[in-house]
Short mmCIF file of C-alpha atoms and ligand atoms in Angstrom, two decimals:
data_model
loop_
_atom_site.label_atom_id
_atom_site.label_comp_id
_atom_site.label_asym_id
_atom_site.label_seq_id
_atom_site.Cartn_x
_atom_site.Cartn_y
_atom_site.Cartn_z
CA VAL A 162 169.93 278.67 352.71
CA LEU A 163 170.24 281.79 350.74
CA GLU A 164 169.71 285.29 351.42
CA PHE A 165 166.21 286.55 350.71
CA ASP A 166 166.88 288.67 347.71
CA ILE A 167 163.62 289.45 345.81
CA LYS A 168 165.20 290.80 342.73
CA THR A 169 166.75 287.38 342.29
CA ILE A 170 163.79 285.40 343.21
CA ARG A 171 161.42 287.21 341.01
CA LYS A 172 163.77 286.14 337.99
CA ASP A 173 163.01 282.68 339.10
CA PHE A 174 159.48 282.93 338.15
CA PRO A 175 159.08 283.58 334.28
CA THR A 176 155.22 284.01 334.55
CA LEU A 177 156.02 287.13 336.58
CA ASN A 178 157.89 288.80 333.91
CA GLN A 179 155.34 289.47 331.38
CA SER A 180 152.87 292.22 330.18
CA VAL A 181 149.07 291.53 330.56
CA ASN A 182 146.72 293.87 328.72
CA GLY A 183 149.66 296.27 327.74
CA ASN A 184 150.78 296.55 331.67
CA PRO A 185 153.26 294.67 333.85
CA LEU A 186 151.63 291.69 335.33
CA VAL A 187 150.87 292.21 338.94
CA TYR A 188 149.92 288.79 340.05
CA LEU A 189 147.86 288.66 343.27
CA ASP A 190 145.96 285.56 343.07
CA SER A 191 148.54 283.42 344.58
CA GLY A 192 145.44 282.10 347.08
CA ALA A 193 144.00 280.37 343.85
CA THR A 194 147.50 279.03 342.68
CA SER A 195 150.78 280.18 342.96
CA GLN A 196 153.21 280.81 339.98
CA LYS A 197 156.09 278.36 339.43
CA PRO A 198 159.81 278.81 339.76
CA GLN A 199 162.20 277.82 336.53
CA ALA A 200 163.37 274.84 338.75
CA VAL A 201 159.69 273.35 339.02
CA ILE A 202 159.35 273.71 335.14
CA ASP A 203 162.75 272.28 334.54
CA ALA A 204 162.14 269.09 336.92
CA THR A 205 158.92 268.16 334.98
CA THR A 206 160.18 268.75 331.56
CA LYS A 207 163.63 266.73 332.58
CA PHE A 208 161.37 263.89 333.95
CA TYR A 209 159.48 263.62 330.78
CA SER A 210 162.73 264.10 328.35
CA GLN A 211 165.02 261.97 330.37
CA SER A 212 163.72 259.12 332.96
CA ASN A 213 159.85 258.94 332.02
CA ALA A 214 158.72 255.41 332.99
CA ASN A 215 156.32 253.98 335.43
CA VAL A 216 156.82 253.65 339.15
CA HIS A 217 157.24 250.83 341.27
CA ARG A 218 156.77 248.29 338.22
CA GLY A 219 159.65 247.62 336.33
CA ARG A 220 163.24 246.44 337.03
CA HIS A 221 164.52 248.37 334.27
CA ALA A 222 166.68 251.29 334.71
CA LEU A 223 164.20 254.05 333.85
CA SER A 224 161.38 252.50 336.05
CA GLU A 225 164.20 252.44 338.88
CA ALA A 226 165.30 255.93 338.21
CA ALA A 227 161.68 257.20 338.27
CA THR A 228 160.88 255.18 341.52
CA ALA A 229 163.74 256.60 343.23
CA GLN A 230 162.74 260.22 342.46
CA TYR A 231 159.06 259.58 343.16
CA GLU A 232 160.09 258.21 346.53
CA GLN A 233 162.58 260.77 347.22
CA ALA A 234 159.84 263.29 346.76
CA ARG A 235 158.08 261.61 349.61
CA GLU A 236 161.06 262.13 351.89
CA ASN A 237 161.50 265.65 350.95
CA ILE A 238 157.97 266.80 351.62
CA ALA A 239 158.30 264.78 355.01
CA ASN A 240 161.29 266.60 355.83
CA TYR A 241 159.39 270.12 354.89
CA PHE A 242 156.69 269.03 357.48
CA HIS A 243 158.97 267.49 359.99
CA VAL A 244 157.13 263.94 359.68
CA GLN A 245 158.07 260.52 358.52
CA ALA A 246 158.08 259.65 354.70
CA ASN A 247 155.43 256.80 355.41
CA GLU A 248 153.06 259.39 356.68
CA ILE A 249 152.95 261.16 353.50
CA VAL A 250 150.02 260.00 350.83
CA TRP A 251 150.08 261.53 347.60
CA THR A 252 146.64 262.61 346.02
CA LYS A 253 145.79 264.87 343.39
CA GLY A 254 145.41 267.77 345.82
CA ALA A 255 143.63 268.92 349.05
CA THR A 256 140.26 268.20 347.55
CA GLU A 257 141.04 264.65 346.82
CA ALA A 258 142.97 264.12 350.41
CA LEU A 259 139.89 265.42 352.34
CA ASN A 260 137.56 263.03 350.38
CA LEU A 261 139.82 260.30 351.03
CA LEU A 262 139.76 261.19 354.77
CA ALA A 263 135.86 261.41 354.72
CA TYR A 264 135.36 258.14 353.01
CA GLY A 265 138.29 256.50 354.93
CA LEU A 266 136.65 257.58 358.47
CA GLN A 267 133.30 256.40 357.38
CA ASN A 268 133.26 253.12 358.87
CA GLN A 269 134.71 254.37 362.15
CA LEU A 270 131.40 256.81 362.22
CA ASN A 271 127.72 256.13 363.42
CA GLN A 272 124.78 258.02 364.68
CA SER A 273 126.28 258.70 368.17
CA ASP A 274 129.11 260.76 366.83
CA THR A 275 129.64 264.23 365.96
CA ILE A 276 131.83 265.89 363.07
CA ILE A 277 132.74 269.25 363.65
CA ILE A 278 133.39 271.76 360.79
CA THR A 279 133.60 275.62 360.76
CA PRO A 280 131.77 278.36 358.91
CA LEU A 281 134.82 279.47 357.29
CA GLU A 282 136.04 276.45 355.52
CA HIS A 283 136.34 276.03 351.82
CA HIS A 284 133.58 273.76 350.33
CA ALA A 285 136.06 270.84 349.89
CA ASN A 286 136.16 270.68 353.70
CA ILE A 287 132.30 271.03 353.93
CA VAL A 288 130.67 269.05 351.42
CA PRO A 289 132.54 265.49 352.05
CA TRP A 290 131.48 265.85 355.47
CA GLN A 291 127.87 266.33 354.70
CA VAL A 292 127.98 263.43 352.80
CA VAL A 293 129.73 261.34 355.46
CA ALA A 294 126.92 262.59 357.94
CA GLN A 295 124.50 261.58 355.54
CA ASN A 296 125.73 258.23 354.90
CA THR A 297 126.46 257.41 358.62
CA GLY A 298 123.86 259.50 360.61
CA ALA A 299 126.60 261.30 362.39
CA THR A 300 125.82 264.75 363.38
CA LEU A 301 127.56 267.71 361.64
CA SER A 302 128.03 270.50 364.05
CA VAL A 303 129.65 273.93 363.67
CA LEU A 304 132.39 275.62 365.35
CA PRO A 305 131.24 279.15 366.68
CA LEU A 306 132.94 282.05 364.71
CA GLU A 307 132.63 285.77 365.62
CA LYS A 308 130.58 288.17 363.26
CA ASN A 309 133.86 289.46 361.81
CA GLY A 310 134.82 286.07 360.73
CA SER A 311 137.45 285.40 363.55
CA PHE A 312 137.44 282.68 366.08
CA ASN A 313 137.38 283.39 369.67
CA THR A 314 139.48 280.67 370.88
CA ASP A 315 138.05 280.63 374.38
CA ASN A 316 134.73 280.05 372.96
CA CYS A 317 136.05 277.51 370.46
CA VAL A 318 137.87 275.51 373.10
CA LYS A 319 134.93 275.26 375.31
CA TYR A 320 132.72 274.07 372.29
CA ILE A 321 135.23 271.43 371.56
CA LYS A 322 135.26 270.12 375.15
CA GLN A 323 131.63 270.17 375.42
CA THR A 324 130.87 268.29 371.99
CA LYS A 325 133.51 265.46 372.33
CA ALA A 326 133.13 265.09 368.59
CA LYS A 327 134.90 262.20 366.86
CA VAL A 328 136.25 264.59 364.31
CA LEU A 329 137.38 268.18 363.78
CA CYS A 330 137.83 269.57 360.55
CA ILE A 331 139.16 273.17 360.57
CA SER A 332 141.32 275.11 358.26
CA GLN A 333 144.97 276.44 359.02
CA ALA A 334 144.48 279.67 357.53
CA SER A 335 140.94 280.74 355.54
CA ASN A 336 141.42 280.96 351.75
CA THR A 337 139.05 283.87 351.53
CA LEU A 338 140.27 286.12 354.58
CA GLY A 339 143.61 284.86 354.96
CA ASN A 340 143.12 284.81 358.78
CA ILE A 341 145.38 282.60 360.40
CA THR A 342 143.80 280.06 363.02
CA ASP A 343 145.35 279.57 366.44
CA LEU A 344 145.20 275.96 366.03
CA ALA A 345 147.23 275.00 368.99
CA PRO A 346 144.86 275.60 371.88
CA LEU A 347 142.09 273.99 369.79
CA ILE A 348 144.32 270.89 369.07
CA SER A 349 144.91 270.31 372.72
CA ALA A 350 141.39 270.91 373.60
CA ALA A 351 140.64 268.38 371.08
CA LYS A 352 143.19 265.81 372.36
CA ALA A 353 141.93 266.28 375.52
CA VAL A 354 138.42 264.78 374.69
CA GLY A 355 139.65 262.03 372.17
CA THR A 356 138.68 264.18 369.04
CA LEU A 357 140.63 263.52 365.69
CA ILE A 358 142.03 266.60 364.16
CA ILE A 359 141.98 267.21 360.34
CA VAL A 360 143.77 270.40 359.31
CA ASP A 361 143.06 271.93 355.85
CA GLY A 362 146.48 273.08 355.07
CA ALA A 363 145.76 274.25 351.60
CA GLN A 364 146.34 277.92 352.29
CA GLY A 365 149.10 277.49 355.46
CA ALA A 366 151.37 274.93 353.93
CA MET A 367 153.46 277.43 351.83
CA HIS A 368 152.87 280.69 354.04
CA LEU A 369 153.24 279.04 357.37
CA ARG A 370 155.84 276.20 356.81
CA PRO A 371 154.31 274.41 359.76
CA ASN A 372 155.87 271.67 361.75
CA LEU A 373 153.55 269.05 361.71
CA LYS A 374 154.62 266.96 364.59
CA ALA A 375 154.82 269.98 366.85
CA LEU A 376 151.33 271.15 365.84
CA ASN A 377 150.57 267.65 366.76
CA CYS A 378 147.31 267.35 364.37
CA ASP A 379 146.30 263.77 363.39
CA PHE A 380 145.88 264.60 359.63
CA TYR A 381 146.72 267.51 357.16
CA VAL A 382 145.76 268.10 353.61
CA PHE A 383 147.70 270.14 350.89
CA SER A 384 148.07 271.10 347.34
CA ALA A 385 151.23 271.28 345.64
CA HIS A 386 150.05 274.14 343.11
CA LYS A 387 149.62 276.64 345.99
CA MET A 388 153.29 275.75 347.17
CA LEU A 389 155.05 276.48 343.72
CA GLY A 390 154.49 272.94 342.54
CA PRO A 391 152.44 271.76 339.75
CA THR A 392 148.65 271.37 339.42
CA GLY A 393 147.06 267.81 340.03
CA VAL A 394 149.29 266.91 342.96
CA GLY A 395 149.24 267.33 346.66
CA GLY A 396 148.68 265.10 349.70
CA LEU A 397 147.95 264.06 353.06
CA TYR A 398 149.90 263.56 356.05
CA GLY A 399 148.33 261.19 358.66
CA ARG A 400 149.62 259.75 361.88
CA TYR A 401 151.07 256.30 360.71
CA GLU A 402 148.89 254.39 363.26
CA LEU A 403 145.81 256.35 362.26
CA LEU A 404 146.34 256.04 358.48
CA ASN A 405 146.40 252.36 358.39
CA THR A 406 142.84 252.28 360.14
CA LEU A 407 141.51 254.10 357.20
CA THR A 408 139.18 252.33 354.60
CA PRO A 409 141.09 252.73 351.19
CA TYR A 410 139.12 255.47 349.24
CA GLN A 411 140.10 253.73 345.86
CA THR A 412 141.19 250.08 345.03
CA GLY A 413 142.87 248.43 342.29
CA GLY A 414 146.32 247.77 341.29
CA GLU A 415 149.40 248.88 343.47
CA MET A 416 147.60 249.26 346.70
CA ILE A 417 147.27 245.30 347.12
CA GLN A 418 149.31 242.56 348.64
CA THR A 419 147.52 239.67 347.06
CA VAL A 420 144.30 239.25 345.06
CA THR A 421 142.32 236.15 344.14
CA LEU A 422 139.13 236.31 342.33
CA GLU A 423 137.15 236.06 345.52
CA LYS A 424 139.02 238.55 347.79
CA SER A 425 142.07 240.94 348.26
CA THR A 426 144.39 242.10 350.86
CA TYR A 427 146.01 245.60 351.15
CA ARG A 428 149.53 246.90 351.31
CA SER A 429 150.12 249.35 354.51
CA ALA A 430 149.98 253.01 354.20
CA PRO A 431 151.01 254.94 352.16
CA ALA A 432 150.84 252.31 349.29
CA LYS A 433 147.35 251.30 350.60
CA PHE A 434 145.93 254.94 349.31
CA GLU A 435 147.89 255.04 346.10
CA THR A 436 146.30 252.71 343.74
CA GLY A 437 146.80 253.19 339.87
CA THR A 438 149.52 255.26 338.16
CA PRO A 439 150.14 258.09 339.94
CA ASN A 440 150.98 261.84 338.82
CA ILE A 441 154.64 260.91 338.76
CA ALA A 442 155.92 264.13 336.95
CA GLY A 443 153.69 266.45 339.38
CA VAL A 444 155.26 264.54 342.16
CA ILE A 445 158.82 265.15 341.08
CA GLY A 446 157.93 268.85 340.07
CA PHE A 447 156.49 269.21 343.53
CA ALA A 448 159.98 267.87 345.17
CA ALA A 449 161.44 270.51 343.39
CA ALA A 450 159.14 273.28 344.46
CA ILE A 451 159.74 272.14 347.91
CA ASN A 452 163.71 272.25 347.58
CA TYR A 453 163.43 275.67 346.18
CA LEU A 454 161.01 276.74 349.03
CA SER A 455 163.38 275.03 351.69
CA SER A 456 166.40 276.88 349.94
CA LEU A 457 165.12 280.56 351.07
CA ASN A 458 165.69 281.79 354.48
CA PHE A 459 162.12 281.58 356.09
CA ALA A 460 162.63 284.05 358.64
CA GLN A 461 163.40 286.66 355.94
CA LEU A 462 160.86 285.45 353.65
CA GLN A 463 158.12 285.91 356.27
CA GLN A 464 159.42 289.36 356.94
CA HIS A 465 159.26 290.45 353.44
CA GLU A 466 155.69 288.97 352.61
CA GLN A 467 154.34 290.58 355.98
CA THR A 468 155.77 293.96 354.88
CA VAL A 469 154.41 294.11 351.75
CA PHE A 470 150.99 292.84 353.05
CA LYS A 471 151.09 295.20 355.81
CA TYR A 472 151.97 298.09 353.39
CA ALA A 473 149.03 297.07 350.77
CA ALA A 474 146.69 296.60 353.80
CA ASN A 475 147.55 300.19 355.22
CA GLU A 476 147.13 302.04 351.38
CA LEU A 477 143.99 299.85 350.97
CA SER A 478 142.41 301.15 354.19
CA LYS A 479 143.17 304.89 353.09
CA ILE A 480 140.71 304.37 350.19
CA GLU A 481 137.27 306.01 350.91
CA GLY A 482 134.52 303.48 350.63
CA ILE A 483 136.83 300.13 350.91
CA THR A 484 135.71 297.67 353.55
CA ILE A 485 138.15 295.19 354.53
CA TYR A 486 137.00 291.76 355.97
CA SER A 487 140.43 290.13 356.45
CA ASP A 488 141.93 289.91 360.08
CA LEU A 489 145.14 292.01 359.63
CA SER A 490 147.06 291.09 362.51
CA HIS A 491 147.19 287.15 361.82
CA ASN A 492 147.26 286.92 358.29
CA ILE A 493 149.04 284.73 355.63
CA GLY A 494 149.04 287.84 353.14
CA THR A 495 145.44 287.78 351.89
CA LEU A 496 143.13 290.67 351.58
CA SER A 497 139.40 290.52 351.18
CA PHE A 498 137.45 293.72 350.42
CA ASN A 499 134.64 295.50 348.57
CA TYR A 500 134.20 298.99 347.29
CA LYS A 501 130.93 300.45 348.49
CA SER A 502 128.06 298.17 347.12
CA GLU A 503 129.83 297.80 343.65
CA HIS A 504 130.06 293.91 342.53
CA PRO A 505 133.30 292.51 343.16
CA TYR A 506 133.39 291.29 339.49
CA ASP A 507 133.48 294.48 338.34
CA LEU A 508 136.15 295.73 340.17
CA ALA A 509 138.44 292.57 339.24
CA THR A 510 137.72 292.97 335.47
CA LEU A 511 138.61 296.67 335.60
CA LEU A 512 141.64 295.69 337.51
CA ASP A 513 142.31 292.89 334.97
CA GLY A 514 142.61 296.06 332.36
CA PHE A 515 145.60 297.40 334.15
CA GLY A 516 147.25 294.13 334.26
CA VAL A 517 146.43 293.20 338.12
CA ALA A 518 145.11 289.71 338.65
CA VAL A 519 142.74 289.26 341.73
CA ARG A 520 139.81 286.79 342.40
CA SER A 521 136.39 287.96 343.00
CA GLY A 522 133.24 286.16 344.02
CA HIS A 523 132.59 283.63 347.13
CA HIS A 524 135.94 281.86 346.93
CA CYS A 525 134.24 278.45 347.42
CA THR A 526 133.14 279.61 350.89
CA GLN A 527 129.50 280.49 350.32
CA PRO A 528 128.82 279.62 354.04
CA LEU A 529 131.37 282.30 355.17
CA MET A 530 129.74 284.70 352.53
CA ALA A 531 126.48 284.28 354.30
CA HIS A 532 127.86 284.61 357.87
CA LEU A 533 129.25 287.96 356.78
CA GLY A 534 126.08 288.88 354.97
CA LEU A 535 128.08 289.31 351.49
CA ASN A 536 127.50 288.00 348.11
CA GLY A 537 131.21 288.34 347.38
CA THR A 538 134.40 289.96 347.84
CA VAL A 539 137.53 291.13 345.99
CA ARG A 540 140.56 289.17 346.78
CA ALA A 541 144.17 290.38 346.57
CA SER A 542 146.40 287.36 347.66
CA PHE A 543 150.02 287.92 348.17
CA ALA A 544 153.02 285.73 348.24
CA PHE A 545 156.75 286.09 348.92
CA TYR A 546 157.48 286.96 345.24
CA ASN A 547 155.16 290.24 345.60
CA THR A 548 156.85 293.64 345.85
CA VAL A 549 156.27 296.81 347.54
CA GLN A 550 156.00 298.15 343.62
CA ASP A 551 153.03 295.59 342.98
CA VAL A 552 151.07 297.11 345.90
CA ASP A 553 151.56 300.68 344.17
CA ILE A 554 150.50 299.46 340.65
CA PHE A 555 147.51 297.84 342.57
CA ILE A 556 146.51 300.65 344.60
CA ASN A 557 146.75 303.29 341.63
CA SER A 558 144.86 300.95 339.38
CA LEU A 559 142.20 300.26 342.37
CA LYS A 560 141.75 304.22 342.58
CA GLU A 561 141.63 304.44 338.78
CA SER A 562 139.15 301.62 338.52
CA ILE A 563 137.11 303.10 341.17
CA ALA A 564 136.81 306.68 339.36
CA LEU A 565 135.50 304.74 336.46
CA LEU A 566 132.84 302.99 338.66
CA ASP A 567 131.95 306.25 340.54
N1 LIG B 788 140.99 274.26 351.01
C1 LIG B 788 141.30 275.39 350.98
C2 LIG B 788 141.41 276.35 352.23
C3 LIG B 788 141.82 276.00 349.82
O1 LIG B 788 142.00 277.25 349.71
C4 LIG B 788 141.71 275.10 348.45
C5 LIG B 788 141.77 275.66 347.30
N2 LIG B 788 141.32 277.01 346.85
C6 LIG B 788 141.11 273.95 348.57
C7 LIG B 788 140.84 273.19 350.01
C8 LIG B 788 141.15 272.93 347.64
O2 LIG B 788 142.36 272.62 347.19
P1 LIG B 788 142.23 272.13 345.42
O3 LIG B 788 141.64 272.79 344.91
O4 LIG B 788 143.81 272.26 345.45
O5 LIG B 788 142.19 270.39 346.01
#
């Protein structure tokens, strides 16, 4: 494990060292996707230039090398999350993992069951459950959220105990606000009444580096591209015995044990859920991302990330007319805000002119926007590769943008 040295780290990310619109890039959109270290780019290129072959199929050298790397990647991500390799299923991202779960659980749900979602979920953790509720007659119910977008743990625990739902679907951290959910008490309440817990870790997986065995959730979904890895790959952790109870969401080659023209039998997890040729280069690139992350001292990384975030929050809150919606005390490093009644899109466009990349809009959380009474926000989402200098440029650019709007 290396000392956390921000100067060296920034050199590992080629995209960060460029100008945008004549200004040095300040990338504050890691909530949408993180930048990639050279090690990830190299691992992907090396696979295509040296060992490209299909996995699990050939007995020739290249295929065996590709299979070994692909399965080693499963070990690496399992170690990162403190789970077993056979509990990791590769998917194309968090969205596909949630769809896999929703479809996979459908046969276990009926009219007498309840599925709990929350008002701050990403659409990817809402829409699949609406479809399942429609298909099975199960009731969709909503965990209470305070006016300001935070959960009151006591209220939530009570709700979970009373509802005795079949499934609870909840984010580890909000993509819009960055607020971290205090999951432990909610998970123990759910366990006490036999509710399965699905955690959307798309935002939490990199910033919080969770030990999933300790967290004790049943399922956890993640996207590589938000963890320094390539796009189009991600996965699902599931407790092994539970994984095998799911109906496969897609069927075809690779996932079968035997096929006759009349019927087929399936392999056990994780193969049961990995039909077709997977994103092999993506998985190998993801393993390089996990290795890179794991090589950094996490305590130092978190301290740096929080220092930069708190500085940004403090500077932002000093600007008259700015409203911040994020909970600053338990946050992965995301600031959602507006300036007076200005349209978030206008601010984001002006900031882009200064080389500052932020996101604007509803962030795929329309129910949360409705809950907060907003049409959208500007979102500045930080990662460990951001610096105090990034914050200074962001704040100065914001002040200049505001001056143009006023
Ligand atoms: N859940 C959350 C909380 C997210 O932030 C995202 C991505 N914005 C997703 C799910 C969906 O992830 P992906 O687009 O990588 O499938």
